[in-house]
Coordinates of C-alpha atoms in Angstrom, one line a residue:
M1 CA 153.6 128.3 192.5
D2 CA 150.6 126.7 191.7
Y3 CA 147.3 126.6 194.3
A4 CA 147.7 124.2 197.0
N5 CA 143.6 123.6 196.7
P6 CA 142.8 124.6 193.2
Q7 CA 139.9 122.3 193.4
A8 CA 138.2 125.1 195.5
L9 CA 137.8 127.0 192.0
V10 CA 135.7 126.1 188.6
S11 CA 135.9 127.9 185.4
A12 CA 132.8 129.3 183.6
A13 CA 134.0 126.5 181.0
W14 CA 133.5 123.9 183.4
L15 CA 130.7 125.2 185.0
T16 CA 128.9 125.4 181.5
R17 CA 129.7 121.8 180.6
N18 CA 128.0 120.6 184.2
L19 CA 125.1 123.0 184.5
D20 CA 123.1 119.6 184.0
A21 CA 125.2 117.0 185.7
K22 CA 123.9 115.4 188.7
G23 CA 125.0 116.4 191.8
V24 CA 126.1 119.8 190.7
K25 CA 124.1 122.8 192.5
V26 CA 124.4 126.4 191.4
V27 CA 123.9 128.7 194.0
D28 CA 123.8 132.6 193.5
A29 CA 125.1 134.3 196.9
T30 CA 124.8 138.0 195.8
Y31 CA 124.5 140.6 198.4
F32 CA 125.2 144.3 198.5
L33 CA 126.1 146.7 201.2
P34 CA 123.8 149.0 202.9
G35 CA 122.9 152.0 200.8
A36 CA 124.1 150.3 197.7
N37 CA 120.6 151.0 196.6
R38 CA 120.6 147.6 195.0
D39 CA 118.2 144.8 195.4
A40 CA 120.2 141.4 195.0
K41 CA 116.9 139.3 194.6
A42 CA 115.5 141.5 192.1
E43 CA 118.3 141.2 190.2
F44 CA 118.6 137.6 190.4
A45 CA 114.9 137.1 189.3
A46 CA 116.0 139.4 186.2
Q47 CA 118.8 137.6 185.3
H48 CA 120.8 134.6 186.7
I49 CA 122.8 131.6 185.5
P50 CA 120.4 128.4 184.4
G51 CA 119.4 125.9 187.5
A52 CA 120.8 128.4 190.1
V53 CA 118.8 129.4 193.4
F54 CA 119.0 132.5 195.4
F55 CA 121.1 132.0 199.0
D56 CA 119.9 135.0 200.8
I57 CA 122.6 135.7 203.9
D58 CA 120.2 138.3 205.4
D59 CA 117.5 134.7 205.5
V60 CA 120.0 132.0 206.1
C61 CA 120.9 133.6 209.3
L62 CA 120.7 133.6 213.3
N63 CA 117.3 134.4 213.9
G64 CA 116.3 137.3 216.4
S65 CA 119.9 138.8 216.0
D66 CA 120.6 142.9 216.0
L67 CA 123.6 141.9 213.9
P68 CA 123.5 141.3 210.3
H69 CA 123.5 138.1 208.6
M70 CA 125.1 136.0 211.8
L71 CA 125.7 132.3 211.2
P72 CA 122.5 130.3 211.7
D73 CA 122.2 127.3 214.0
A74 CA 122.6 123.7 212.6
D75 CA 118.6 123.0 212.2
T76 CA 117.7 126.5 210.6
F77 CA 120.8 126.0 208.0
S78 CA 119.9 122.4 207.3
A79 CA 116.2 123.5 206.8
K80 CA 117.0 126.4 204.5
V81 CA 119.4 124.3 202.4
S82 CA 117.0 121.4 202.2
A83 CA 114.6 124.1 200.6
L84 CA 116.9 125.1 198.0
G85 CA 117.2 121.4 197.1
I86 CA 120.7 120.8 198.1
A87 CA 121.8 117.3 199.7
N88 CA 124.9 116.6 201.5
T89 CA 126.3 114.7 198.5
D90 CA 126.0 117.7 196.2
K91 CA 128.9 119.7 194.8
V92 CA 127.6 123.2 195.6
V93 CA 129.0 126.0 193.1
V94 CA 128.7 129.4 194.4
Y95 CA 128.9 132.7 192.6
D96 CA 127.8 136.1 192.9
T97 CA 128.2 139.5 190.8
N98 CA 131.2 141.0 192.8
G99 CA 134.0 138.5 192.1
G100 CA 133.3 136.0 195.3
G101 CA 133.6 138.7 197.6
M102 CA 129.9 139.8 198.1
A103 CA 129.0 137.3 199.0
A104 CA 130.0 134.0 197.4
A105 CA 132.9 133.5 199.7
R106 CA 130.7 133.7 202.6
V107 CA 128.5 131.0 201.2
W108 CA 131.7 129.2 200.8
W109 CA 132.8 129.7 204.3
T110 CA 129.1 129.1 205.7
F111 CA 129.3 125.7 203.8
R112 CA 132.4 124.6 205.2
V113 CA 131.4 125.7 208.8
F114 CA 128.3 123.2 208.4
S115 CA 130.8 120.4 207.2
H116 CA 130.2 120.8 203.8
D117 CA 133.5 120.0 202.0
D118 CA 132.8 119.7 198.6
V119 CA 131.8 123.7 198.1
V120 CA 133.7 125.5 195.2
L121 CA 133.6 129.5 193.9
L122 CA 132.9 130.3 190.1
N123 CA 136.0 131.8 189.5
G124 CA 135.5 135.7 188.5
G125 CA 131.5 134.6 189.0
M126 CA 129.1 136.6 187.1
K127 CA 131.7 139.2 185.9
V128 CA 133.5 136.5 184.0
W129 CA 130.3 134.3 183.2
L130 CA 128.8 137.6 181.2
A131 CA 132.4 138.4 179.7
E132 CA 132.6 135.1 178.1
G133 CA 128.5 135.2 176.6
R134 CA 127.6 132.1 178.7
P135 CA 123.9 131.3 178.9
M136 CA 121.7 133.2 181.6
T137 CA 118.1 133.0 182.1
N138 CA 115.3 134.8 183.9
E139 CA 113.3 131.1 184.7
A140 CA 112.2 131.1 188.5
P141 CA 113.9 128.2 189.9
A142 CA 111.9 125.2 191.4
P143 CA 114.0 123.2 193.1
A144 CA 112.8 119.6 194.7
P145 CA 113.4 119.8 198.4
A146 CA 116.5 118.1 199.4
D147 CA 117.3 116.3 203.2
Y148 CA 120.2 118.3 204.5
A149 CA 122.0 117.7 207.6
G150 CA 124.6 120.2 208.8
R151 CA 127.1 119.8 211.6
K152 CA 128.5 122.8 213.2
N153 CA 132.3 123.2 212.7
D154 CA 133.1 125.6 215.5
S155 CA 136.8 126.0 215.1
L156 CA 136.1 128.0 211.8
V157 CA 134.3 130.5 213.9
R158 CA 135.2 133.1 216.3
D159 CA 132.8 135.2 218.9
I160 CA 133.2 138.6 220.7
E161 CA 134.4 136.8 223.8
Q162 CA 137.1 134.8 221.8
M163 CA 138.2 138.3 220.1
L164 CA 138.8 140.0 223.4
A165 CA 140.8 137.4 224.7
N166 CA 142.6 137.3 221.6
V167 CA 143.5 141.0 222.0
E168 CA 144.8 140.0 225.5
S169 CA 146.8 136.9 224.1
G170 CA 147.8 137.9 220.6
N171 CA 147.6 134.0 219.9
E172 CA 146.0 134.6 216.6
Q173 CA 146.9 137.1 214.1
V174 CA 143.6 139.4 213.1
I175 CA 143.4 140.4 209.6
D176 CA 140.8 142.9 208.3
A177 CA 139.2 142.8 204.9
R178 CA 137.8 146.3 204.9
T179 CA 139.3 149.2 203.2
K180 CA 142.3 151.2 204.4
E181 CA 140.0 154.3 205.1
R182 CA 137.7 152.4 207.2
F183 CA 140.6 150.3 209.3
E184 CA 142.2 153.7 209.9
G185 CA 139.3 155.3 211.0
T186 CA 139.2 158.0 208.5
A187 CA 136.1 157.1 206.5
P188 CA 132.6 156.5 208.0
E189 CA 131.2 152.9 208.3
P190 CA 128.3 152.2 206.5
R191 CA 125.9 150.9 209.6
E192 CA 124.7 153.7 211.5
G193 CA 126.2 154.0 215.1
T194 CA 129.4 152.1 214.5
R195 CA 132.6 153.4 215.7
S196 CA 135.7 153.8 213.4
G197 CA 138.7 152.2 213.8
H198 CA 139.9 148.5 214.0
I199 CA 140.7 145.9 216.6
P200 CA 144.0 146.4 218.5
G201 CA 147.0 144.6 216.8
S202 CA 144.9 143.5 213.6
L203 CA 146.5 143.8 210.2
N204 CA 144.6 145.0 207.5
L205 CA 144.4 143.5 203.4
P206 CA 141.1 145.0 201.7
F207 CA 139.7 141.8 200.1
F208 CA 139.5 143.3 196.6
Q209 CA 143.2 143.0 196.3
L210 CA 143.0 139.1 195.9
M211 CA 141.2 139.7 192.4
D212 CA 142.5 140.6 189.3
N213 CA 140.8 143.8 188.2
E214 CA 141.9 143.5 184.8
N215 CA 140.5 139.9 184.1
N216 CA 136.7 140.4 185.7
L217 CA 137.9 139.8 189.3
A218 CA 139.4 136.3 188.7
M219 CA 141.2 135.3 191.2
R220 CA 145.0 136.3 191.6
N221 CA 147.6 133.6 190.8
A222 CA 148.8 131.6 193.8
D223 CA 152.3 133.8 193.9
E224 CA 150.3 137.4 193.9
I225 CA 148.1 136.1 196.5
A226 CA 150.9 134.9 198.6
A227 CA 152.5 138.1 197.9
V228 CA 149.5 140.6 199.3
F229 CA 149.3 138.5 202.3
A230 CA 153.0 139.0 203.3
G231 CA 152.8 142.4 202.1
A232 CA 150.2 142.8 204.8
G233 CA 152.8 141.3 207.3
L234 CA 150.7 138.2 207.7
D235 CA 152.7 134.8 208.9
L236 CA 151.1 131.8 207.2
D237 CA 152.8 129.6 209.9
R238 CA 150.4 131.1 212.9
P239 CA 146.8 131.0 213.3
V240 CA 144.7 133.7 211.2
I241 CA 141.3 135.5 211.9
A242 CA 139.6 136.7 209.5
S243 CA 137.6 140.2 210.1
C244 CA 135.6 142.7 207.9
G245 CA 132.4 144.8 208.2
S246 CA 129.9 142.0 208.9
G247 CA 131.6 138.5 208.2
V248 CA 131.3 139.0 204.2
T249 CA 134.5 139.9 203.0
A250 CA 136.4 138.5 205.4
S251 CA 135.4 135.4 204.1
M252 CA 137.2 136.0 200.9
L253 CA 140.6 136.2 202.9
A254 CA 139.9 132.9 204.3
F255 CA 139.4 131.6 200.9
G256 CA 142.7 133.2 199.3
L257 CA 144.5 131.3 202.0
F258 CA 142.5 128.3 201.5
L259 CA 143.7 128.3 198.2
L260 CA 147.1 128.7 199.3
G261 CA 147.0 125.5 201.7
K262 CA 146.2 127.2 204.8
E263 CA 142.5 125.5 205.5
D264 CA 142.1 126.4 209.2
V265 CA 141.1 130.2 209.1
A266 CA 138.3 131.2 211.3
V267 CA 136.0 134.5 210.5
Y268 CA 135.0 136.4 213.6
D269 CA 131.5 136.5 212.4
G270 CA 130.0 139.9 214.0
S271 CA 133.3 141.2 212.6
W272 CA 133.0 145.2 212.8
S273 CA 129.3 145.5 212.9
E274 CA 129.5 143.9 216.3
W275 CA 133.2 145.3 217.9
G276 CA 132.3 148.9 216.5
M277 CA 128.9 149.0 217.9
R278 CA 129.7 148.0 221.4
Q279 CA 131.3 150.3 223.7
D280 CA 133.6 148.0 226.1
T281 CA 135.3 147.0 223.2
P282 CA 139.2 148.6 222.5
I283 CA 139.7 150.1 219.5
E284 CA 142.9 151.6 217.3
T285 CA 142.8 154.2 214.3

């Protein structure tokens, strides 16, 4: 079968042809987990796709939260995106250095939360771009400020109270994008002080299973993506919440399901950084 929403991906060839097109804005959303000893902002400064701006999920976030990169309010998002030179009418093309999982899909989901539908991922991101010998630059971006106005769509977001209620009701399936070892509690969490395990009743599908490791982390085809979700036990006819460590790789599961036509997947914003840090939340291993 084909993707139900093929327009959610663009190829490196398409982006090369459209780098200078009016209304096309390119966003580098690269993010690294704590302890990776890599600096996404410095790597962007060293090389990025021409015309791209850097979207820092730890900057475009909820001020004052103890949790990492929580969704900002609409005013904050609008101001930050305006400063990046992005308008409501623009087509936003997002990429990262990890095939979309860190954190292009998170930024894709964030734009959708704020009612921006014309947002897409560069298929394979930086890996495909470099493998195909596409142009790169170290020129610092200087975008002209825009006037962006986002409207939050709460249906695509879940909070801790909704997640606790769902443990009791089981109305929505929860699928966790972390590794099998973190899900089962046999590997430590990267954030100090966080308990190990998973939300009771949740399913597990490590996000990288949606990407083709033999093809520079481009997205797998529709049949393969459908098969890995089915293998994880997910019923596409029922509501779905995606979770992970901090709401980043969960967004890749939401993106994979969007490609298959399931457009209403919610992401648990706090994810395991919130659930595992609290002492009043039930855990399974």
